[in-house]
XYZ file of C-alpha atoms in Angstrom:
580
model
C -81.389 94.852 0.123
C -78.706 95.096 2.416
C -76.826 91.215 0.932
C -76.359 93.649 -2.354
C -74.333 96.407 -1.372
C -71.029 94.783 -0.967
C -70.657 94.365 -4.783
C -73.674 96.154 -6.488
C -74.929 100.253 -6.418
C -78.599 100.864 -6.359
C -79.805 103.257 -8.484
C -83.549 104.520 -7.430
C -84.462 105.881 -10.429
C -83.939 102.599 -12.220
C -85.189 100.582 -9.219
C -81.823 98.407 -10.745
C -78.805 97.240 -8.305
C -75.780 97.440 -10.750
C -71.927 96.155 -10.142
C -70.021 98.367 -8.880
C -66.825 96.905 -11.027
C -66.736 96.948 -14.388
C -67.390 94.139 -16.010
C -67.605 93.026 -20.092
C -70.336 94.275 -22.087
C -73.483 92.291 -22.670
C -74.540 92.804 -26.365
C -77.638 90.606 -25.999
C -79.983 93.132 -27.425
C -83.766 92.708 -29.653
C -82.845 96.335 -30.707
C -82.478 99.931 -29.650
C -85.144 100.931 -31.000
C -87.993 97.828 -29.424
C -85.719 98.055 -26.108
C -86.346 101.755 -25.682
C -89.870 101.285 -27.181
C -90.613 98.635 -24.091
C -89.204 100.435 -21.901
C -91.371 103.639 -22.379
C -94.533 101.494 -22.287
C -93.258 100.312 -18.594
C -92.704 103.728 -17.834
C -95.774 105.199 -18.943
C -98.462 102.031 -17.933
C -100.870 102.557 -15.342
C -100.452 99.177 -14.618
C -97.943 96.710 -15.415
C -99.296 94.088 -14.146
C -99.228 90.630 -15.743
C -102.749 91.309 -16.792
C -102.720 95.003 -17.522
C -104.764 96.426 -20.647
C -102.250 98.828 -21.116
C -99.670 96.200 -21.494
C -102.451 94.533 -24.175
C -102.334 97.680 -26.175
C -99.181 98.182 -26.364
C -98.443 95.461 -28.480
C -97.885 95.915 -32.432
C -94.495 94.062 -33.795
C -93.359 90.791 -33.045
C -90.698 92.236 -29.989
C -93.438 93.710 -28.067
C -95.873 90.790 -28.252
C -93.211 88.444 -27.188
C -92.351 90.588 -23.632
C -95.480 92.286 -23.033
C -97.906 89.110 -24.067
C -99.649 87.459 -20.624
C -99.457 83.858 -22.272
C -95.694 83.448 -21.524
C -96.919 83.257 -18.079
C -98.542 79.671 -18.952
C -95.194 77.939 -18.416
C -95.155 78.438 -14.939
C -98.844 78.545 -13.757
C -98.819 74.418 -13.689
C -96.003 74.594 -11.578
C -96.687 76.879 -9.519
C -96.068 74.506 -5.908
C -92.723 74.986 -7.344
C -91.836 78.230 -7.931
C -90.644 79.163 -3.739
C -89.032 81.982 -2.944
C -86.129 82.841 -2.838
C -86.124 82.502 -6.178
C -83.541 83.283 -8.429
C -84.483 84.077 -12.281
C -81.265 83.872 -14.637
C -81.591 86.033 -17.708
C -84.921 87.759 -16.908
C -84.773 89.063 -19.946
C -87.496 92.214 -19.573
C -89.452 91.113 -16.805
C -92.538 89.309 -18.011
C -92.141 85.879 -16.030
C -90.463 88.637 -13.260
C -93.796 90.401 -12.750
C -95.131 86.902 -12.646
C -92.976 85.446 -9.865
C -93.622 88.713 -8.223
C -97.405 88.947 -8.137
C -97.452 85.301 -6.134
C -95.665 87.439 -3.442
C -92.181 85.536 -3.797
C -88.551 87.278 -2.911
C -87.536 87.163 -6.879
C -83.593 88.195 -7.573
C -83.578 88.665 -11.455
C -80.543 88.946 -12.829
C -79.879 90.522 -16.274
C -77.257 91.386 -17.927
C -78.360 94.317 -20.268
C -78.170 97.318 -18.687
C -81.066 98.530 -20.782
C -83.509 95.549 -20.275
C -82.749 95.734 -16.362
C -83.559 99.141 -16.297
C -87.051 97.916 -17.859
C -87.793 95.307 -15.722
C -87.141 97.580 -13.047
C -90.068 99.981 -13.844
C -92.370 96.579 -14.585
C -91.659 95.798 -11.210
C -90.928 99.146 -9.270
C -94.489 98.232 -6.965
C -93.426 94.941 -6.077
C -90.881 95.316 -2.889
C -89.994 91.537 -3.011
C -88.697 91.626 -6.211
C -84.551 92.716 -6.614
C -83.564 93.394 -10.315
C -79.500 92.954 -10.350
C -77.845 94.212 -13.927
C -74.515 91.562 -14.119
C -73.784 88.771 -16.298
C -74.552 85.689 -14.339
C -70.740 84.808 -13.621
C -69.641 88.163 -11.935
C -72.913 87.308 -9.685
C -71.103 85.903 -6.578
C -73.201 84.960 -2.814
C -73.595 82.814 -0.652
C -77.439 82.615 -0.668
C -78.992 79.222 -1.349
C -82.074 79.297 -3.603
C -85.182 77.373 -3.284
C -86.045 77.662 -7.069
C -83.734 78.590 -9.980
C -84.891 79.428 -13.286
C -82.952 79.587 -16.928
C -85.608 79.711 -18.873
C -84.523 80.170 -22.666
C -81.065 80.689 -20.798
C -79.160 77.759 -21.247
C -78.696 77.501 -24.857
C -76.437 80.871 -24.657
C -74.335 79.420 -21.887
C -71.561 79.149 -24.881
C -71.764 82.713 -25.685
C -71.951 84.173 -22.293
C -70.845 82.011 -19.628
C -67.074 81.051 -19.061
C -64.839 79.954 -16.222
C -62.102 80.143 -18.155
C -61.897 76.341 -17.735
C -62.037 74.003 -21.080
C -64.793 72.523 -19.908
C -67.961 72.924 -22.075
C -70.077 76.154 -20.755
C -73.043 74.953 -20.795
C -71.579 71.977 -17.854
C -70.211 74.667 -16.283
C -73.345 76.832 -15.791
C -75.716 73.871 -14.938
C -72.743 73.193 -12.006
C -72.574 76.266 -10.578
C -76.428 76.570 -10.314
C -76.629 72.791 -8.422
C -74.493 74.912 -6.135
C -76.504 77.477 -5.412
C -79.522 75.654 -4.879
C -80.968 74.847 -1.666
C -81.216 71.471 -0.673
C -84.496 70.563 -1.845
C -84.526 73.171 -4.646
C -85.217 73.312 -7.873
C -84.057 74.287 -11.021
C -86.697 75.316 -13.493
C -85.400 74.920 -17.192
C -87.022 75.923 -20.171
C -85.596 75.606 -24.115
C -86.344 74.414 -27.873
C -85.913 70.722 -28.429
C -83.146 70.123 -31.177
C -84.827 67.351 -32.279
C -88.826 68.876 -32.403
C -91.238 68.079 -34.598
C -91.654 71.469 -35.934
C -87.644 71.292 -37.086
C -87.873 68.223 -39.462
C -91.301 70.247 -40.917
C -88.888 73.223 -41.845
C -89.413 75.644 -39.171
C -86.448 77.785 -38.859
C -83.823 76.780 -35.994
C -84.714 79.917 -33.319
C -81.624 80.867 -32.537
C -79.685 80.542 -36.007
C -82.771 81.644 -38.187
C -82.271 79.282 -40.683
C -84.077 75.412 -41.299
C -82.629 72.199 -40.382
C -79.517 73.819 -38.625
C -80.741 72.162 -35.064
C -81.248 69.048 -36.796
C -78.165 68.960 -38.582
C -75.825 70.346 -35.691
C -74.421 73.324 -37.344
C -73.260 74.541 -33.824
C -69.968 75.525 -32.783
C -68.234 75.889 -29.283
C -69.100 79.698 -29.621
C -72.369 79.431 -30.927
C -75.887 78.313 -29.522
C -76.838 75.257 -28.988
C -79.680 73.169 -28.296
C -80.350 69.337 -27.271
C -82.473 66.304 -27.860
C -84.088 64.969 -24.543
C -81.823 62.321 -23.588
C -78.407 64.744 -23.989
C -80.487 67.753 -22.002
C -81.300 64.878 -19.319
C -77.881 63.275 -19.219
C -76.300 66.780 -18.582
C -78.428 68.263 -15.939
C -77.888 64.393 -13.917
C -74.263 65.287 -14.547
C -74.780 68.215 -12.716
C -76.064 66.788 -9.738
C -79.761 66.901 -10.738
C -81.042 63.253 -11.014
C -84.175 63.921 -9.681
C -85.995 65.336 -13.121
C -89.079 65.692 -14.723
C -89.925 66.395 -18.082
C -92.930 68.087 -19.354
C -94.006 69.677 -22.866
C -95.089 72.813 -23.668
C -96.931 73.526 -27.207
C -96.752 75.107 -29.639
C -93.517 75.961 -27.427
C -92.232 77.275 -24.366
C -92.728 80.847 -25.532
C -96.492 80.825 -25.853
C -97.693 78.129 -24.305
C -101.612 77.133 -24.786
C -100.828 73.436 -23.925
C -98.502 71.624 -21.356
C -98.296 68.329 -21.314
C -97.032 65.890 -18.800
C -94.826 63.247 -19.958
C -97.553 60.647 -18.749
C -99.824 62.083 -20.961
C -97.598 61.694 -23.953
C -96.439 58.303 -22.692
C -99.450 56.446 -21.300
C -102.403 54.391 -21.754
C -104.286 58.061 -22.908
C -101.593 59.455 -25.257
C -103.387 59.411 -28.735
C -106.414 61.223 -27.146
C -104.350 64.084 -26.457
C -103.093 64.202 -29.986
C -106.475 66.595 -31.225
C -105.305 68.918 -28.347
C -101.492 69.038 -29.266
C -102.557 69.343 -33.063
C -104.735 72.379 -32.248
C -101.801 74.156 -30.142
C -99.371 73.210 -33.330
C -101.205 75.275 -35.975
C -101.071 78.568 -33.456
C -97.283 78.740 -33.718
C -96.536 82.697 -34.527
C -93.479 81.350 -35.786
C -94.804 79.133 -38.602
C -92.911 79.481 -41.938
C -95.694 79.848 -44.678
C -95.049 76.519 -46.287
C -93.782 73.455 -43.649
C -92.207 70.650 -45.433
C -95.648 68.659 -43.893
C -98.640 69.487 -41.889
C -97.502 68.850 -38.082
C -100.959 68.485 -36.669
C -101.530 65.519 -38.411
C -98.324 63.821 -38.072
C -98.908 64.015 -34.166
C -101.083 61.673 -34.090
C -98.631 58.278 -35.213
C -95.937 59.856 -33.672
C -97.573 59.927 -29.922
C -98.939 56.739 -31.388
C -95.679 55.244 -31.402
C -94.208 56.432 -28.274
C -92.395 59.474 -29.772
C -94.240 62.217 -28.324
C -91.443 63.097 -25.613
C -88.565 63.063 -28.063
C -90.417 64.780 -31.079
C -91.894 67.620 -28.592
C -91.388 71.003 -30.008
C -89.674 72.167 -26.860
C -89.177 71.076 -22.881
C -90.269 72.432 -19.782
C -87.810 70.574 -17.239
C -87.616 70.344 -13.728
C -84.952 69.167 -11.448
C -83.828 68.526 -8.141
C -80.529 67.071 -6.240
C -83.037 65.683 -3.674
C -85.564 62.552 -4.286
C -89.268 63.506 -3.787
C -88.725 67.182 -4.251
C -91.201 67.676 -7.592
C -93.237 64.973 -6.098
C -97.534 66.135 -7.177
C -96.166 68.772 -9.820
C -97.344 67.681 -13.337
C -97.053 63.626 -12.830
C -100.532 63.192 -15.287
C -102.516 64.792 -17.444
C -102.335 68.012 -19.038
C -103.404 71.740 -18.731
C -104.363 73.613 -21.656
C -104.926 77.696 -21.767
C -106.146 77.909 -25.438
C -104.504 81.315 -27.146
C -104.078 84.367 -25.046
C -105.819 86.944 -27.449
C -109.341 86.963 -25.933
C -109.558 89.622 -23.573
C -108.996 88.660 -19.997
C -112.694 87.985 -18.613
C -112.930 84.942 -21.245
C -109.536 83.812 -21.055
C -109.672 79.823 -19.498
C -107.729 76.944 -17.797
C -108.898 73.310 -18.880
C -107.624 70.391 -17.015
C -107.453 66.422 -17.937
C -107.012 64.602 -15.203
C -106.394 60.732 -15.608
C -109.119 58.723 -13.475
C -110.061 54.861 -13.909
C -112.704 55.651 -16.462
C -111.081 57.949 -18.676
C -110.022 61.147 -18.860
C -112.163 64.103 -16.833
C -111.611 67.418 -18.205
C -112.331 70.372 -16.085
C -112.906 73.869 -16.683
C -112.400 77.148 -14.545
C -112.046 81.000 -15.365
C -107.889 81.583 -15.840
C -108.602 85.611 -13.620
C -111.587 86.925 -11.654
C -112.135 90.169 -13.995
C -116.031 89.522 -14.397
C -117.735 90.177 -17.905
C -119.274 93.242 -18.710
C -122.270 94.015 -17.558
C -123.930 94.176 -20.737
C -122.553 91.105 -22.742
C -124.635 89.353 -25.209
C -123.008 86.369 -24.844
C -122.521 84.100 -21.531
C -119.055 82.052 -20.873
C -120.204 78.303 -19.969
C -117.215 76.188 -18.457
C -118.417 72.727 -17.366
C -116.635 69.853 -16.370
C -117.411 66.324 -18.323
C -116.040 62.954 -19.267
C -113.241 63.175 -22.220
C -115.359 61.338 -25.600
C -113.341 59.294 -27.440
C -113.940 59.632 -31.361
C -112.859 61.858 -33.892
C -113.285 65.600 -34.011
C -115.146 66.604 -36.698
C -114.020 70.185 -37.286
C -110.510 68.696 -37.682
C -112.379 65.875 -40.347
C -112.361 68.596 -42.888
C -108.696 68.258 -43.399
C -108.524 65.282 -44.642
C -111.792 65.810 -46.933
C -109.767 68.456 -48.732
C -106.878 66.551 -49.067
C -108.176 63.692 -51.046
C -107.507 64.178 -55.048
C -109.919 66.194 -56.462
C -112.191 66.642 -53.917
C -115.269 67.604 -54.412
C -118.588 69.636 -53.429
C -119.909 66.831 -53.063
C -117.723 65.440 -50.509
C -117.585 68.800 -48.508
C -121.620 68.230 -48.214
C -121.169 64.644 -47.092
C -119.290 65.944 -43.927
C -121.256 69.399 -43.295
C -124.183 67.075 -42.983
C -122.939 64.968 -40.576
C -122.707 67.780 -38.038
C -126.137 69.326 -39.189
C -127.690 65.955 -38.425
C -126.220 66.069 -35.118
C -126.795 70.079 -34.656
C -130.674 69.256 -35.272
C -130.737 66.316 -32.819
C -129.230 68.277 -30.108
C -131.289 71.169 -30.870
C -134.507 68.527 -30.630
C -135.382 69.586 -34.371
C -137.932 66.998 -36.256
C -136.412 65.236 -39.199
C -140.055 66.881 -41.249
C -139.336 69.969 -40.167
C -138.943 72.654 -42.570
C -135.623 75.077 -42.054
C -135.270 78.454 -43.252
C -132.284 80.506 -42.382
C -134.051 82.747 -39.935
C -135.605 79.626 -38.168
C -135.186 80.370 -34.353
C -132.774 78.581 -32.828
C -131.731 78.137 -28.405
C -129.076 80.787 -27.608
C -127.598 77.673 -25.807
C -126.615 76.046 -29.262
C -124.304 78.920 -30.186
C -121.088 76.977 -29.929
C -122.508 73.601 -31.554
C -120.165 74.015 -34.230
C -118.137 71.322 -35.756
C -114.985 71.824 -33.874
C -117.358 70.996 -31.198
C -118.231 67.546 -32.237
C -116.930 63.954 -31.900
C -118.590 61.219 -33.785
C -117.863 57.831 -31.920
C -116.805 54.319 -33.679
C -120.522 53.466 -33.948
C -121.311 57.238 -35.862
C -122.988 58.773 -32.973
C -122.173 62.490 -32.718
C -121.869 64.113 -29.613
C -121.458 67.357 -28.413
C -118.671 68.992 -25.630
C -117.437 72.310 -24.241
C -120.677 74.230 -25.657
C -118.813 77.436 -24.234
C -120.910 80.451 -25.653
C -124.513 80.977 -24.928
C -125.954 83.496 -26.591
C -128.515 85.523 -24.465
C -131.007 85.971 -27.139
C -132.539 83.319 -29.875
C -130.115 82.912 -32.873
C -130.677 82.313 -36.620
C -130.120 79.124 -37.863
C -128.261 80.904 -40.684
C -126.132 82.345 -38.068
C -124.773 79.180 -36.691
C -124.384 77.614 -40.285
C -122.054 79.991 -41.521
C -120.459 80.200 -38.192
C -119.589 76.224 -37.974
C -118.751 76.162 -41.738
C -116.491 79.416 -41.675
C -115.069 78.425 -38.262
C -113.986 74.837 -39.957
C -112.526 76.525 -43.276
C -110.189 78.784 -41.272
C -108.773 75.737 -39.494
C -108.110 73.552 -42.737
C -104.029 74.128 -43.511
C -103.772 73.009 -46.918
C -105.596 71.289 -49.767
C -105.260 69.213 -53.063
C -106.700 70.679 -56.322
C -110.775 70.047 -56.088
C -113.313 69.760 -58.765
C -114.878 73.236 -56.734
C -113.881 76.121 -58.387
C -115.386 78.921 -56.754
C -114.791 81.937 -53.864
C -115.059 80.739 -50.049
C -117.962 82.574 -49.775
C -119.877 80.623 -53.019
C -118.789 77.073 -50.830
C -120.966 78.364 -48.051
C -123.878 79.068 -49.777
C -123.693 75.451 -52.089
C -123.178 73.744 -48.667
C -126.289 75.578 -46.962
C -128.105 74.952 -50.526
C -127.090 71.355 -49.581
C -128.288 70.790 -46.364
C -131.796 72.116 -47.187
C -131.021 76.075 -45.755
C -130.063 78.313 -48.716
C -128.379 81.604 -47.935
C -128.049 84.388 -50.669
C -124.510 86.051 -50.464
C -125.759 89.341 -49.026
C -127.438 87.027 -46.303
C -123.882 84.707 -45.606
C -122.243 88.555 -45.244
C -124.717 89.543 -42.733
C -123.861 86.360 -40.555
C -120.250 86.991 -41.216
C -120.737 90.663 -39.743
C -122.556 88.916 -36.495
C -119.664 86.669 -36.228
C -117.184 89.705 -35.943
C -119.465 91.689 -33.480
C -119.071 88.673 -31.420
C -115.339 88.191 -31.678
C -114.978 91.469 -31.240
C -116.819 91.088 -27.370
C -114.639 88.580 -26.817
C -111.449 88.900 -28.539
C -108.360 91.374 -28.903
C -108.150 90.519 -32.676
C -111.644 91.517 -34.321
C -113.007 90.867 -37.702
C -111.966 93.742 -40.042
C -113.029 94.085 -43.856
C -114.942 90.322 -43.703
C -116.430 90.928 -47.435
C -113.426 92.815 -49.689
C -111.607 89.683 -48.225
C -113.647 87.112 -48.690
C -114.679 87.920 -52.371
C -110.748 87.768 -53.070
C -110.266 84.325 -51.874
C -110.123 81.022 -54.106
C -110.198 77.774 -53.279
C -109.167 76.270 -56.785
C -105.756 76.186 -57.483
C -103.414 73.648 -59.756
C -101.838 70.594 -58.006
C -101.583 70.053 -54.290
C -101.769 73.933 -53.288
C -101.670 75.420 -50.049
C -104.719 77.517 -49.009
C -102.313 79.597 -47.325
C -103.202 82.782 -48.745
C -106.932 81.957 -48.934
C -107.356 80.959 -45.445
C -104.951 83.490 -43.967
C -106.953 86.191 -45.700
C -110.489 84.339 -44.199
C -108.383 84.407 -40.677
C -107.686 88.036 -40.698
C -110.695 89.085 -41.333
C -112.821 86.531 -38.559
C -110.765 85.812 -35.611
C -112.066 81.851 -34.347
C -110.990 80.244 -31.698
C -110.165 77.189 -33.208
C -109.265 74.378 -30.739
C -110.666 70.989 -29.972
C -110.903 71.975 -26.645
């Protein structure tokens, strides 16, 4: 502590080291009122550590998500070779990648310029003795330490509004220089920030920063505003900085919430369109998504990684740099990591890796923490490791059934059945036998949903990740309405359909169809399984299933968005919804 007490005052109660000269005002603020809310919840936590239930609960608004919410912790657990203390974390904002840094164990100076959200990364990290919060705007921060890893994560943009040398050079240059200088000589700098050019932009998603769509795109920046940059411009400045060494990698939906980060090999190489299922199921997660995008990103993904775009078009970066060759050598060169969304609770939560090998990709599967399960959970959490199969996911199929001109029941049928041909060959089911909806069925089979399913070039289905096992037999009705519901909830719009009737009336036609008719009452009762499980396994249970279910209509005139109808079906069943 002792390197802080020629220019800063430590104040105990805070557990903050402030300037001791007075300096201009930071005004950076989310609000009094969800500053002073946060900063209770720190006070007041048993824990607050990254994974802390009370942390979890605490969470209600937007704000409190964003800083209490584990997931933002995804953007650095790929790196984490590179994240060496002394580490220095500009703009820590209120602490959540702080408490991060500072569980590994690192020395972790965060610097923050809010008095306020200092003070409450102070209390987040008042157990952690390595970790130094400093209250000053980063250019009345003066030493003579050299850093091993630098951070500006979601920092860099407001170099315009808060960073001057008084020079008429542009900020943003100026910031990225004086960080090359404080870095040691094989250290890195760790930058995080929206792509002005992303995907989600040109689909009508509102420019973060100036609240308002196409503004990125069109450049309606100023030399006082924020600003943010395509990939080549963000690359160009940080070599002009010193830091040639870089690499890129992509975070989606974005660098806030990460589920997904890719490496630019994956998006690049010989692999790229196979990851497109994975990016498109991140994409449709964004709790920023405007309730009618100019066009449905998860299926543009596909010919845009198709033709080599996937870098440029990425929703947001995740870059690392270095002055010194080698220094990010083994961090993210291939493949991908994907978390899946944070909201299960923290025994189910999951890390799946692809790793590029000479006969494909080889996705692997591990536990994200080592909180076990209780003790008496009806379902069992199977992560195996297997060969990536190439084909098309049939969960995601549905889409484009809905989106032809008037589609019909008919058509809806045609796909259900392909996956209940499959379910009954996996579940070694006789073509002559006779179903019923309470026909027994392997607890094992549980997660044989469509979602589940790729059908090959030659029509073969076959199954993957089969990662709930139920510990008792199941209904067959149970894993019908599961696998149909589950693929409605994930369909983002549709054209007008010959089908007029509620949600719950096209689950019963399509059991009807495939030979296992379910009354209404009976789809309910499976409905009401479904949220008993999701409510095991998830933070965001199924509430009032039926009320919302009856209200919801699938016909509507010319191409409409199911919006409403879907969003309704996803509030009251919470799915996990990803290819993966």
């Amino acid at each position: 502590m002792d390197r802080f007490e020629k220019d800063f005052r430590y104040d105990n109660e805070r557990n903050v080291w402030s300037l001791k000269a007075r300096t201009d005002v930071f005004t950076y603020s989310d609000g009094d009122n969800n500053e002073n809310y946060l900063l209770s919840v720190m006070r007041n936590a048993a824990s607050c550590e990254v994974m802390s239930n009370d942390l979890t609960r605490a969470m209600k608004d937007w704000p409190s998500t964003y800083h209490l919410h584990h997931q933002r912790c995804n953007l650095f657990r790929p790196i984490d070779s590179l994240t060496i203390g002394p580490i220095l974390e500009i703009g820590a904002g209120c602490g959540a990648l702080t408490r991060f840094l500072g569980e590994k164990g690192e020395t972790v100076v965060a610097l923050e310029g809010s008095p306020r959200r200092a003070s409450i990364i102070g209390e987040r990290c008042r157990d952690l003795p390595r970790v130094s919060v400093l209250n000053a705007n980063f250019q009345d921060f003066h030493t003579d330490a050299k850093f091993k890893t630098i951070t500006l994560i979601g920092v860099l943009e407001y170099a315009r509004l808060y960073f001057q040398d008084g020079s008429a050079e542009d900020p943003i240059d100026q910031l990225l220089r004086r960080v090359s200088s404080m870095m040691a000589p094989d250290g890195v700098l760790i930058v995080a920030i929206e792509n002005q050019l992303g995907l989600k932009y040109f689909a009508g998603f509102p420019e973060d920063h100036l609240g308002t769509p196409m503004s990125g795109i069109e450049e309606h920046y100023d030399d006082n505003s924020v600003v943010t940059f395509g990939r080549k411009e963000l690359g160009r400045r940080l070599a002009d900085a010193g830091l040639s060494e870089q690499r890129f990698a992509y975070p989606f939906p974005d660098y806030k919430f990460p589920e997904a980060i890719l490496s630019e090999q994956a998006l690049t190489g010989p692999h790229a369109e196979k990851y497109a299922d994975l990016v498109a199921g991140c994409v449709v997660n964004d709790r920023q998504r405007p309730s009618r995008p100019s066009f449905r990103i998860s299926k543009a993904i596909r010919p845009v990684v198709r033709n080599g775009l996937g870098p440029d078009m990425a929703n947001s970066f995740l870059v690392m740099c270095s002055k010194t060759e080698g220094a990010l050598k083994g961090t993210l060169e291939s493949g991908a990591i994907y978390f899946g969304n944070g909201d299960r609770k923290k025994p189910y939560l999951k890390v799946v890796e692809f790793n590029e090998q000479k006969n494909g990709l080889y996705v692997t599967r591990r536990a994200l923490t080592d909180i076990p399960p209780p003790s008496n959970a009806s379902v069992t959490q199977v992560l195996e490791d297997e060969l990536f199969v190439e084909g098309t996911n049939w969960g995601s199929k549905l889409q484009d059934v809905m989106l032809k001109r008037n589609w019909s029941l008919e058509d809806v049928e045609v796909w259900a059945r392909v996956w209940f041909e499959a379910f009954k060959a996996k579940a070694d089911i006789p073509s002559s036998t006779r179903l019923r909806a309470d026909t027994e069925i392997d607890g094992v089979l549980m997660d044989a949903i469509p979602k589940n399913l790729i059908v090959d070039d030659s029509g073969v289905g076959h199954f993957f990740d089969l990662e709930w096992k139920a510990e008792s037999k199941l209904e067959l009705g149970y894993v019908l309405v599961r696998g149909l519901a589950d693929s409605l909830a994930s369909v983002e719009s549709a054209r007008k359909s010959k089908h007029s009737s509620d949600l719950t009336s096209l689950i019963g036609d399509l059991c009807a169809g495939l030979g296992v008719p379910l009354k209404r009452a009976e789809i309910y009762v499976q409905l009401e399984k479904e949220d008993k499980f999701q409510r095991e396994v998830s933070y965001k249970p199924g509430v009032g299933s039926k009320l919302r279910l009856l209200r919801s209509h699938i016909s509507h005139p010319n191409v409409n968005r199911l919006d409403k109808v879907l969003r309704n079906l996803k509030r009251s069943i919470y799915f996990f919804r990803h290819p993966f």
